[in-house]
GROMACS .gro file of C-alpha atoms in nm:
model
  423
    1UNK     CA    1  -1.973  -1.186  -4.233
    2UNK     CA    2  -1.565  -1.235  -4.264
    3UNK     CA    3  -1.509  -0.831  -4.172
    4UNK     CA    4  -1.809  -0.889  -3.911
    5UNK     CA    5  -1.566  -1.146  -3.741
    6UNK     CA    6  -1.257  -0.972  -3.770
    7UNK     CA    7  -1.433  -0.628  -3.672
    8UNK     CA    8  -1.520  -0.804  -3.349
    9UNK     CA    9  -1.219  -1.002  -3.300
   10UNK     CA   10  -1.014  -0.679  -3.249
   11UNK     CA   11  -1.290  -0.553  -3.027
   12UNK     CA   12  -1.274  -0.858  -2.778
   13UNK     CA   13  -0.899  -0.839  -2.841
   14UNK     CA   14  -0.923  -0.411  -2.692
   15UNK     CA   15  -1.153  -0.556  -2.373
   16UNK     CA   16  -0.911  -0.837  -2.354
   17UNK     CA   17  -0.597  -0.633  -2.296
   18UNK     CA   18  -0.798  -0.345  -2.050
   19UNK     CA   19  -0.940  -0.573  -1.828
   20UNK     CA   20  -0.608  -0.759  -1.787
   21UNK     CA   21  -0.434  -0.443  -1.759
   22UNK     CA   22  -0.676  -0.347  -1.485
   23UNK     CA   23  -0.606  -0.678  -1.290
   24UNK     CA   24  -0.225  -0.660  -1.359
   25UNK     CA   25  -0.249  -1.011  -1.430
   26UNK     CA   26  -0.112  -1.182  -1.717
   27UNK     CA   27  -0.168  -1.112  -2.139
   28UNK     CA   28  -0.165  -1.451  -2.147
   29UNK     CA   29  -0.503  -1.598  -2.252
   30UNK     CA   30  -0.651  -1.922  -2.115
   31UNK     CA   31  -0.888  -2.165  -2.243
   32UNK     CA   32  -1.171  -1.988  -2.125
   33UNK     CA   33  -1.096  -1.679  -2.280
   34UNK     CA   34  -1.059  -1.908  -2.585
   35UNK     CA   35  -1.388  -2.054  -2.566
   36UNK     CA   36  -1.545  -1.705  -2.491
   37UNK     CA   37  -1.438  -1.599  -2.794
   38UNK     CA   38  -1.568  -1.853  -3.039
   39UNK     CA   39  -1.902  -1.792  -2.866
   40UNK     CA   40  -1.913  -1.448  -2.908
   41UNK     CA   41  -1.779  -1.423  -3.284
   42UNK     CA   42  -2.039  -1.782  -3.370
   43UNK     CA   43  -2.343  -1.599  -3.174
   44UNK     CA   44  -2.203  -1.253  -3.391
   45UNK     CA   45  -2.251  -1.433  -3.690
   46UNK     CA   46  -2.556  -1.524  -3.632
   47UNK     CA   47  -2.745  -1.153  -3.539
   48UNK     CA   48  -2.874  -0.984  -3.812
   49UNK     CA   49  -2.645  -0.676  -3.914
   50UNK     CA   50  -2.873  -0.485  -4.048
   51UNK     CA   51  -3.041  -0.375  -3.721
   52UNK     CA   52  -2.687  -0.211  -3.585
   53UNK     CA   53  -2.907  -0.105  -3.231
   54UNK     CA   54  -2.979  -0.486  -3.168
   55UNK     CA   55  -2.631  -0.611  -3.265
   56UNK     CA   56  -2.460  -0.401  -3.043
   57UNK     CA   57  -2.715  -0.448  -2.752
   58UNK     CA   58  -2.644  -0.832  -2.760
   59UNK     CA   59  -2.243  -0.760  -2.786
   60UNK     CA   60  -2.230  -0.539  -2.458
   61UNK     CA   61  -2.459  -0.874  -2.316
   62UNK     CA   62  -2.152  -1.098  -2.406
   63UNK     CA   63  -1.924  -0.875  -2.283
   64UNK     CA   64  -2.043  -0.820  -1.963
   65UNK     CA   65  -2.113  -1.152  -1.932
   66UNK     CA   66  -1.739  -1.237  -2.014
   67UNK     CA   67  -1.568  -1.019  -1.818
   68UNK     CA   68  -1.770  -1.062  -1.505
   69UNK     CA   69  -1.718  -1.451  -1.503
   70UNK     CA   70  -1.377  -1.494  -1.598
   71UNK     CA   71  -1.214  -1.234  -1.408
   72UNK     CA   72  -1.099  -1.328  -1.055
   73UNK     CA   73  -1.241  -1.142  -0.754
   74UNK     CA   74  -1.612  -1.073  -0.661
   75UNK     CA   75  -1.909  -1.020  -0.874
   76UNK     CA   76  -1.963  -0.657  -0.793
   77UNK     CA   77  -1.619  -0.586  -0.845
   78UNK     CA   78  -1.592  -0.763  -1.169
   79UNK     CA   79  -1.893  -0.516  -1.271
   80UNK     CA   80  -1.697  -0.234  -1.187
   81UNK     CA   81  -1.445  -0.349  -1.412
   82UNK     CA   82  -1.651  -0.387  -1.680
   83UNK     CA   83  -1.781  -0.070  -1.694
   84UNK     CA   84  -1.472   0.072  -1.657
   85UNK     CA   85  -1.342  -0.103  -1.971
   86UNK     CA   86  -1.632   0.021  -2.121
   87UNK     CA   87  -1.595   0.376  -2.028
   88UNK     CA   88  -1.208   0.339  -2.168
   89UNK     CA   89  -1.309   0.145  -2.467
   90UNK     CA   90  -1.550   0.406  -2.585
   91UNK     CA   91  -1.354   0.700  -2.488
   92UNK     CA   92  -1.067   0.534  -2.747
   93UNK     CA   93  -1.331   0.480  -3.005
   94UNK     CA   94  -1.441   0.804  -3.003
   95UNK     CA   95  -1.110   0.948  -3.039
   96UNK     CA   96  -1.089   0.651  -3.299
   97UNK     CA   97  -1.384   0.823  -3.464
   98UNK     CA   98  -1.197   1.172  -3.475
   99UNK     CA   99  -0.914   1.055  -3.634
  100UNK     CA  100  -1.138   0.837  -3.909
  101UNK     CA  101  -1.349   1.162  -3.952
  102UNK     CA  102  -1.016   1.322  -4.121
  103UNK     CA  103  -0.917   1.058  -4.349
  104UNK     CA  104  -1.096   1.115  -4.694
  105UNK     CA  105  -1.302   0.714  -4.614
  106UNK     CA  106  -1.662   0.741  -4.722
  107UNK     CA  107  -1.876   0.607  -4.435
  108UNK     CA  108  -2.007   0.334  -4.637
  109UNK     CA  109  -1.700   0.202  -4.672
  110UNK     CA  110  -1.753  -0.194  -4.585
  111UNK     CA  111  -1.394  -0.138  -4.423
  112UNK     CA  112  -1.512   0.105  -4.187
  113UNK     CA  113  -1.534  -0.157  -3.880
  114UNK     CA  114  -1.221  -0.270  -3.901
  115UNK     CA  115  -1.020   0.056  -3.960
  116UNK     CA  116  -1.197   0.221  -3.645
  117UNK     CA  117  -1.115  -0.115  -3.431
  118UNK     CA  118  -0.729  -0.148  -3.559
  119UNK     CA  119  -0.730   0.215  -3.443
  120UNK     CA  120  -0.862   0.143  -3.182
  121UNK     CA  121  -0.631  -0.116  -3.081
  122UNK     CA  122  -0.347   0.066  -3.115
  123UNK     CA  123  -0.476   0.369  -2.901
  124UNK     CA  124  -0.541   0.085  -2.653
  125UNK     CA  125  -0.205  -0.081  -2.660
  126UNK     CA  126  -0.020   0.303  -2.636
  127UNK     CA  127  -0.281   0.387  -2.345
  128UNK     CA  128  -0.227   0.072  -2.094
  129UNK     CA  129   0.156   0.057  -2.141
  130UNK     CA  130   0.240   0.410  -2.182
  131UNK     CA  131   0.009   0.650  -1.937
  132UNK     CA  132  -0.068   0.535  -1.559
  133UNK     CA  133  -0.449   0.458  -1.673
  134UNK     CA  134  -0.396   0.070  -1.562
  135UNK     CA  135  -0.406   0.231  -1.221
  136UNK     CA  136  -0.734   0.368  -1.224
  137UNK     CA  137  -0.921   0.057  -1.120
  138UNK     CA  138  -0.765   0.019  -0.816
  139UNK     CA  139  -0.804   0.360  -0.688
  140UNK     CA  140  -1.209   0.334  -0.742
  141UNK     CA  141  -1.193  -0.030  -0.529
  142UNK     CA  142  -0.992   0.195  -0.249
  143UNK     CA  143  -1.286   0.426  -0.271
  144UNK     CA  144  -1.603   0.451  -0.087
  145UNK     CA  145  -1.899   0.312  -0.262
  146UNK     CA  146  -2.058   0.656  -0.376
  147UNK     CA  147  -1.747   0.747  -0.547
  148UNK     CA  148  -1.814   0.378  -0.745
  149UNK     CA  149  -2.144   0.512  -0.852
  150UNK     CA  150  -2.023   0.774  -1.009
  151UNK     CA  151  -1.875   0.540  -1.250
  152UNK     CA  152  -2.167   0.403  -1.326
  153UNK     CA  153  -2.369   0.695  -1.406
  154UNK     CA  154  -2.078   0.754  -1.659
  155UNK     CA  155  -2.118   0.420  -1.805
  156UNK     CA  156  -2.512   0.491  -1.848
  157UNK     CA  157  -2.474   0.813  -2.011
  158UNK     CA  158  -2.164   0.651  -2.267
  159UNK     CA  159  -2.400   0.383  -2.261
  160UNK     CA  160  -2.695   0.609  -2.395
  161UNK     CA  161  -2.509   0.826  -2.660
  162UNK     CA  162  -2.337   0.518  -2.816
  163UNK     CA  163  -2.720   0.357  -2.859
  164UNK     CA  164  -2.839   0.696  -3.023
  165UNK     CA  165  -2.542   0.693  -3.241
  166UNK     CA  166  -2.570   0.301  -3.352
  167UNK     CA  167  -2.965   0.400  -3.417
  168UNK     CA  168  -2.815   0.711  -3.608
  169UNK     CA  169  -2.490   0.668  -3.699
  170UNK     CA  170  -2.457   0.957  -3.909
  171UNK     CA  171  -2.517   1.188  -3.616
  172UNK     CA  172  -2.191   1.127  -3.429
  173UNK     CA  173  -1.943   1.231  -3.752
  174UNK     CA  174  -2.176   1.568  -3.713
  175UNK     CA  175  -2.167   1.601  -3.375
  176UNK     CA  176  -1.778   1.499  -3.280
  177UNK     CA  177  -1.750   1.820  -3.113
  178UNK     CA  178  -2.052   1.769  -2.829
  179UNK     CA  179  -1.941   1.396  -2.794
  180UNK     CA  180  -1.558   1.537  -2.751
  181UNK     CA  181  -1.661   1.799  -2.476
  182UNK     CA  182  -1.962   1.526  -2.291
  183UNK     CA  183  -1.641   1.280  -2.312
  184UNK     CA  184  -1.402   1.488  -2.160
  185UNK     CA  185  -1.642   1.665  -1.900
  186UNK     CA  186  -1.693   1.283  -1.771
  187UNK     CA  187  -1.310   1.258  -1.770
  188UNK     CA  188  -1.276   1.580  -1.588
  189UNK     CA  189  -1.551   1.476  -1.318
  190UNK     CA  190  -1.426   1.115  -1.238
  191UNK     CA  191  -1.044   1.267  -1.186
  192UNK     CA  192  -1.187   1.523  -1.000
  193UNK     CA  193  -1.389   1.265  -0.750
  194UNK     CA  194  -1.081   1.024  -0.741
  195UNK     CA  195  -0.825   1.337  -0.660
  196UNK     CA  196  -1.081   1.440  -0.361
  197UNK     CA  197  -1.140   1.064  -0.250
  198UNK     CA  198  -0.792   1.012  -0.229
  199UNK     CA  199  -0.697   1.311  -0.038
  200UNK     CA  200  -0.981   1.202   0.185
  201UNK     CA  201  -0.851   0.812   0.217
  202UNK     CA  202  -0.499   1.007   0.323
  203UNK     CA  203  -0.660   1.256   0.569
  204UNK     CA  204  -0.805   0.958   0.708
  205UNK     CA  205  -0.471   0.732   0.764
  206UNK     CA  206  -0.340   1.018   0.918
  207UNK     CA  207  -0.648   1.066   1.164
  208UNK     CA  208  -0.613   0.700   1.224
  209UNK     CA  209  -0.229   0.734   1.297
  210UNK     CA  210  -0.220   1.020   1.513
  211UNK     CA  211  -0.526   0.805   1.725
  212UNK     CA  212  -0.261   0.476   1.710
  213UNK     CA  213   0.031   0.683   1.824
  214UNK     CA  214  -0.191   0.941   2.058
  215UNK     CA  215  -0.100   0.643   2.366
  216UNK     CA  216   0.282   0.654   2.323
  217UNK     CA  217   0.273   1.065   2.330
  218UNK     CA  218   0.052   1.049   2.659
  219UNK     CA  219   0.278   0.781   2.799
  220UNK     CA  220   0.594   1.006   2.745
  221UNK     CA  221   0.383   1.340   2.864
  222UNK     CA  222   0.318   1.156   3.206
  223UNK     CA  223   0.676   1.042   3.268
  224UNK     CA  224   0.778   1.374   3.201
  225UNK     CA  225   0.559   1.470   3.463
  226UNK     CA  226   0.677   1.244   3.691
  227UNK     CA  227   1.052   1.288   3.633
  228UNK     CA  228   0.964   1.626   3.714
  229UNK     CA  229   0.800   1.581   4.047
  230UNK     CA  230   1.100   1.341   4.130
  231UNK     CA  231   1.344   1.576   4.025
  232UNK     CA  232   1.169   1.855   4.283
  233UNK     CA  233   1.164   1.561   4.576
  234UNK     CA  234   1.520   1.492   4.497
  235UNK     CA  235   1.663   1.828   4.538
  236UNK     CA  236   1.466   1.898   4.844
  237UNK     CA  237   1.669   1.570   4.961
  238UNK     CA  238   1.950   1.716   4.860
  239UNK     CA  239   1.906   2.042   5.001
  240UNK     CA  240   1.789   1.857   5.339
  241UNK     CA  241   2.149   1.673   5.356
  242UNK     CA  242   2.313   1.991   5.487
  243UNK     CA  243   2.110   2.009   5.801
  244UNK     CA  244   2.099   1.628   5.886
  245UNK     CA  245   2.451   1.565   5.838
  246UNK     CA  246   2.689   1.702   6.070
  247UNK     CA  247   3.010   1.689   5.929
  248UNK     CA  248   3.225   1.668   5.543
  249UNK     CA  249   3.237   1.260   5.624
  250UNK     CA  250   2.927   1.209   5.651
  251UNK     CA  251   2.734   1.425   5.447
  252UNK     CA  252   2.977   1.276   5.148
  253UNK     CA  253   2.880   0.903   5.273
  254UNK     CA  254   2.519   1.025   5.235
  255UNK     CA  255   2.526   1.213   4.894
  256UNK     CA  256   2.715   0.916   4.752
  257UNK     CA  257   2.422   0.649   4.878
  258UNK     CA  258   2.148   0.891   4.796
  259UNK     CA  259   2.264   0.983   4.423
  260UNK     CA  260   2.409   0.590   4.357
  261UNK     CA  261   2.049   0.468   4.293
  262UNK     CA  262   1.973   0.780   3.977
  263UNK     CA  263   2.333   0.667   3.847
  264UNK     CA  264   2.150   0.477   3.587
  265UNK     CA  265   2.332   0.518   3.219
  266UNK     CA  266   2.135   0.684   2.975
  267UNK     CA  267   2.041   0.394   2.669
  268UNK     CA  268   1.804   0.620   2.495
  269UNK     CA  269   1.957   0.945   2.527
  270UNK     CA  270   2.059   0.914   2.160
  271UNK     CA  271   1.736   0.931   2.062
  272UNK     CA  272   1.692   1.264   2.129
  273UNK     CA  273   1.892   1.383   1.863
  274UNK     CA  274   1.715   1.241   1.537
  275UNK     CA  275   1.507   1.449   1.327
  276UNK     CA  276   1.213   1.190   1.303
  277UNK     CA  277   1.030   1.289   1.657
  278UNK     CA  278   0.748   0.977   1.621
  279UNK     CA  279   1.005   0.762   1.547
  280UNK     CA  280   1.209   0.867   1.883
  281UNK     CA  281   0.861   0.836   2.090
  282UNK     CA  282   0.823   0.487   1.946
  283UNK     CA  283   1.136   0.347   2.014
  284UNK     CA  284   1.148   0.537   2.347
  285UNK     CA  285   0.849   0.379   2.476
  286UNK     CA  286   0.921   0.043   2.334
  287UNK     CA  287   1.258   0.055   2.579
  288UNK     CA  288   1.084   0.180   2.907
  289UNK     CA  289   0.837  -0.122   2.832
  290UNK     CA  290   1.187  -0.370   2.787
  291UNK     CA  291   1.308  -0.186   3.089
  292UNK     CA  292   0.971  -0.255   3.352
  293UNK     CA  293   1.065  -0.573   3.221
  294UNK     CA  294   1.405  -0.650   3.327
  295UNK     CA  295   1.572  -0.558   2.970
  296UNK     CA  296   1.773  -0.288   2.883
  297UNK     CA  297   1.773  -0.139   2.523
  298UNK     CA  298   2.082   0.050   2.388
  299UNK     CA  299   2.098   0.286   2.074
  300UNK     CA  300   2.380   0.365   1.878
  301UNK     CA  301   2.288   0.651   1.656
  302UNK     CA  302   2.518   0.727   1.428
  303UNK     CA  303   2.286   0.984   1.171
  304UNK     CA  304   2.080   1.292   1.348
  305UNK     CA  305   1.921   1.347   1.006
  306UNK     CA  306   1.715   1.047   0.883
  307UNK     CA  307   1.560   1.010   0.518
  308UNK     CA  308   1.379   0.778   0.360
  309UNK     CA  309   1.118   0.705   0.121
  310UNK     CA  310   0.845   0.615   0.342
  311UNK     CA  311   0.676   0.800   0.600
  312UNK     CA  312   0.752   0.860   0.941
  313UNK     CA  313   0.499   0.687   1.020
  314UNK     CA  314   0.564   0.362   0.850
  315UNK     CA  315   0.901   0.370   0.946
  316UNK     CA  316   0.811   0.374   1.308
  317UNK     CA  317   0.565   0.084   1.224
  318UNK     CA  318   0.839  -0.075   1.037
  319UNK     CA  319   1.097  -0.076   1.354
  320UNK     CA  320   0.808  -0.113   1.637
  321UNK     CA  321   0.733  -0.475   1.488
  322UNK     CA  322   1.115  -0.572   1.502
  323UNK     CA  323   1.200  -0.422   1.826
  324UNK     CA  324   0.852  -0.588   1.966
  325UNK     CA  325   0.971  -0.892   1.829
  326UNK     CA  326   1.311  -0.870   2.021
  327UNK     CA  327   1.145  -0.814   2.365
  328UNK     CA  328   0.885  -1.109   2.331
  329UNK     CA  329   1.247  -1.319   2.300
  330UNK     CA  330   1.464  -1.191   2.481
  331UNK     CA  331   1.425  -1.250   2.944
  332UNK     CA  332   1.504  -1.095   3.250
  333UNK     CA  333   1.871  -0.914   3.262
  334UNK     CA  334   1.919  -0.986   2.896
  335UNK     CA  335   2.069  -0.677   2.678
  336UNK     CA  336   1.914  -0.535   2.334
  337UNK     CA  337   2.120  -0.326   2.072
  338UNK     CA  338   1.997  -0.133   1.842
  339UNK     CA  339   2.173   0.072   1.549
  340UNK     CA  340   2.014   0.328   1.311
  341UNK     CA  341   2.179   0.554   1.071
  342UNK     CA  342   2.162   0.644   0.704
  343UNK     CA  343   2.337   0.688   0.408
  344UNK     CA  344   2.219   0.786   0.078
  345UNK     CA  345   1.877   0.869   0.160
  346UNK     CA  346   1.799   0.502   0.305
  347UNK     CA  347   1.771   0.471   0.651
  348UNK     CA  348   1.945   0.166   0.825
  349UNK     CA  349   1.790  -0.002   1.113
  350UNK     CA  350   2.005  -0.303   1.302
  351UNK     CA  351   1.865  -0.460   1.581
  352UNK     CA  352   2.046  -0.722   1.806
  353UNK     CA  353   1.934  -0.931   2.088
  354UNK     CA  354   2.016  -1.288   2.261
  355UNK     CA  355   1.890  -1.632   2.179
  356UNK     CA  356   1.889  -1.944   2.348
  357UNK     CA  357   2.030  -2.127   2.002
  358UNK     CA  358   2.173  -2.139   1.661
  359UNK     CA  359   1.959  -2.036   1.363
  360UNK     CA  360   2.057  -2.174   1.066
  361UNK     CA  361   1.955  -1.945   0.700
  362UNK     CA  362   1.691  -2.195   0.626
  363UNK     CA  363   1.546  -2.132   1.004
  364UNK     CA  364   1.573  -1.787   0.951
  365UNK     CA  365   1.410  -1.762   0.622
  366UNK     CA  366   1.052  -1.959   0.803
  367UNK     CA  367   1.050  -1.644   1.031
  368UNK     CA  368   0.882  -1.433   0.739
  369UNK     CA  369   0.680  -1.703   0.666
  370UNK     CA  370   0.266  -1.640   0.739
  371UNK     CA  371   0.163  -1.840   1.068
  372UNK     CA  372   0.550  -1.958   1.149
  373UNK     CA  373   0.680  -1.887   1.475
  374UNK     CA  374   0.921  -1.985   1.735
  375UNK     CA  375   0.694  -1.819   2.035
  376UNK     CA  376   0.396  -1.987   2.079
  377UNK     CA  377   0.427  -2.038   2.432
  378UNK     CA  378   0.482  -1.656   2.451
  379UNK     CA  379   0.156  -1.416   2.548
  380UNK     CA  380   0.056  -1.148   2.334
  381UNK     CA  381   0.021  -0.802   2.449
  382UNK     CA  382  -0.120  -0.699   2.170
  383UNK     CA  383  -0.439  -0.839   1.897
  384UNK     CA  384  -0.202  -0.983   1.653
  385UNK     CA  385  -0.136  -1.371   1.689
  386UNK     CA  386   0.246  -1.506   1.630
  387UNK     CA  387   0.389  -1.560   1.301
  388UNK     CA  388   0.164  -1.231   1.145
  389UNK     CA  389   0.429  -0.984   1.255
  390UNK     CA  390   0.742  -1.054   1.045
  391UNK     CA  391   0.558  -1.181   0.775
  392UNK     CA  392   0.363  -0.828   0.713
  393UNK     CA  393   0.658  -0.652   0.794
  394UNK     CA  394   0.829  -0.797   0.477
  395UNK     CA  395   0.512  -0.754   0.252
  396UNK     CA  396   0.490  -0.388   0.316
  397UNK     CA  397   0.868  -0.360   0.334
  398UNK     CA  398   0.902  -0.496  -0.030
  399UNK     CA  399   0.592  -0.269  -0.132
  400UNK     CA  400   0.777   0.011  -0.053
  401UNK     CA  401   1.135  -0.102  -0.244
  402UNK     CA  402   1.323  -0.205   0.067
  403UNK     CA  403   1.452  -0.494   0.232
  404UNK     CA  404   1.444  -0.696   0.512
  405UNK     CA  405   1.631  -0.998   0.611
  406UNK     CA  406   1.785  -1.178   0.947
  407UNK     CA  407   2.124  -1.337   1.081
  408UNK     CA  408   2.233  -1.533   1.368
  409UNK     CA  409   2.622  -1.509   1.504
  410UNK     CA  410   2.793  -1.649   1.761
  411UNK     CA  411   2.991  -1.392   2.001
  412UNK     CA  412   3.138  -1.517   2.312
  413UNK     CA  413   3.019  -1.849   2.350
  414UNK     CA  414   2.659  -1.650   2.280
  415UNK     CA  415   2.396  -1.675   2.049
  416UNK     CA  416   2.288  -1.351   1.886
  417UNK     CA  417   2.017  -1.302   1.625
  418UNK     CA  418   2.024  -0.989   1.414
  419UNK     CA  419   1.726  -0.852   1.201
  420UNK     CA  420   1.828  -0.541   0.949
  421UNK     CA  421   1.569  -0.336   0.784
  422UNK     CA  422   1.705  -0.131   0.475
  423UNK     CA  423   1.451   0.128   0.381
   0.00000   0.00000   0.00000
């Protein structure tokens, strides 16, 4: 009975540690997991040992009922997770068995139990801290629900060889060889469906981005148009002048009023020479939106090349929700700057624009803050309510290994709040 407790004690301990692992939550056990495992080693003590079939029947009971209850999340979910620990646990024991079946141990060694779990263990402990395993569970929640199946067909046939092997023990030591190849075919297939969902998920986000980003292309395509129509009426004007105007006086009086009004400077011209052409489109039509509006938008670009460890399209994400954020403050006749270089492979983007007061750093750290904002009497042009902005912005920001953060500086008797994104 003692090397019946201690055999499952290190069992509990390997589903202990892969389940955590899984959640990347804390090897710290609670009381629950406490009390879960004097149940399951008093209600071990009590099944017979001599029916191995029944015993181990029972055990995967307890277990599932463990790790479905005391994990966080839902239900389904949690039963996911356990038969992904089971899949993991069983592929380790099964290697555990290989390396057992080449040390000179009879197999009715009393010892047996424990030898295979302590190997066990330790294949666990190298596995979950060594290898990017841990990661596995997430990618089958990112997946479609077919995908999930898959796992569980796995778990039912490791689920059916392990019974024929605790009814027969005997017959896995002679058959390592099919059990090796069934084990790693089932490896093999459930990479195989993860690689392909994944590269589906991606195709996917990128169908969904070119869709988001499909408005501010159209947007530019019809301005172009329509710059180019102007630009015809304007030389016909032009060309027109010579005949209306009789003499050097006044056709220069007339050129001078006609051109004054398409003297505009050009703010976004700099755009035009970055690498990143989403990016420019973004920014572009975020500053003819400021401009219908009464605000101008200048760039200083100081890098033509940008890199960065994100995406384009994340970056242009990124800087949309902070340049959005400067035209829901800023009025009529106010003045936006924005700088954006970069300098060992991180791209810097400053933006700068007006307010009616002083922030002070604790002010400006409640801007990241979920549901906090400063605009409520401010309409939305968009679906997403004030205070969600910033505060996703510096989620995904940190996700990524950047940072984000905010000053305010006084310049000429004016207030000026500046957000930088480091990325």
């Amino acid at each position: 009975m003692l090397i019946t407790y201690i055999s499952s004690f290190i069992e509990f301990v390997c589903i202990y540690l892969i389940t955590r692992s899984f959640l990347y939550i804390s090897y710290r056990p609670t009381k629950n997991d406490y009390i879960s495992l004097l149940i399951i080693l008093l209600i071990f003590g009590i099944i017979p040992q001599d029916i191995p079939a029944l015993a181990w029947g029972i055990g995967q009971l307890l277990y599932f009922i463990y790790v479905t209850f005391s994990s966080p999340g839902k239900r389904l979910n949690n039963t996911f997770l356990y038969c992904l620990t089971f899949d993991i646990l069983l592929i380790v024991q099964f290697f555990s068995a290989l390396i057992i079946s080449f040390i000179p141990i009879t197999l009715n060694d009393n010892y047996i139990n424990i030898l295979g779990n302590s190997i066990s263990l330790l294949l666990t402990i190298v596995l979950i801290n060594f290898s990017r395993v841990r990661a596995i569970y997430n990618l089958i929640m990112s997946s479609a629900l077919p995908y999930r199946l898959i796992l569980l067909n796995s778990y039912l046939i490791l689920l059916i060889m392990l019974l024929i092997f605790k009814i027969n023990p005997n017959e896995l030591y002679y058959n390592l060889g099919i059990v090796l190849i069934i084990t790693l075919f089932l490896i093999a297939a459930n990479v195989c469906v993860l690689y392909y969902d994944q590269k589906m998920n991606i195709q996917k986000q990128q169908l969904a981005s070119y869709q988001k980003n499909l408005p501010i292309y159209e947007s530019l395509i019809k301005e172009i148009r329509d710059n180019q129509h102007e630009y015809s009426n304007r030389l016909q004007s032009l060309q027109n002048l010579a005949t209306t105007c009789e003499d050097y006086e006044s056709l220069k009086k007339s050129i001078q009023k006609y051109t004054y009004q398409y003297a505009k400077p050009l703010h976004s011209y700099p755009l035009l020479q970055i690498n990143m052409p989403l990016l420019a489109a973004t920014l572009y039509n975020l500053a003819c939106r400021a401009e219908s509006n009464g605000i101008t938008i200048q760039f200083d670009v100081t890098s033509e090349k940008l890199i960065s460890n994100v995406s384009e399209i994340e970056l242009s994400d990124f800087t949309s929700t902070l340049v959005q954020n400067a035209i829901e403050t800023c009025t009529n006749g106010d003045n936006i700057y924005i700088h954006l270089s970069c300098t060992n492979e991180h791209i810097n983007f400053e933006i700068r624009n007006p307010v009616d007061r002083f922030y002070s750093p604790q002010e400006i750290a409640l801007f990241f803050k979920k549901g906090y904002t400063t605009k409520s009497n401010i309409e939305k042009t968009d679906c997403v309510p004030h205070g969600i902005g910033l505060y996703n912005l510096m989620k995904h920001v940190n996700e990524k290994k950047g940072t984000v953060g905010a000053d305010c500086v006084t310049y000429n008797e004016k207030h000026w709040i500046i957000f930088r994104l480091l990325i």
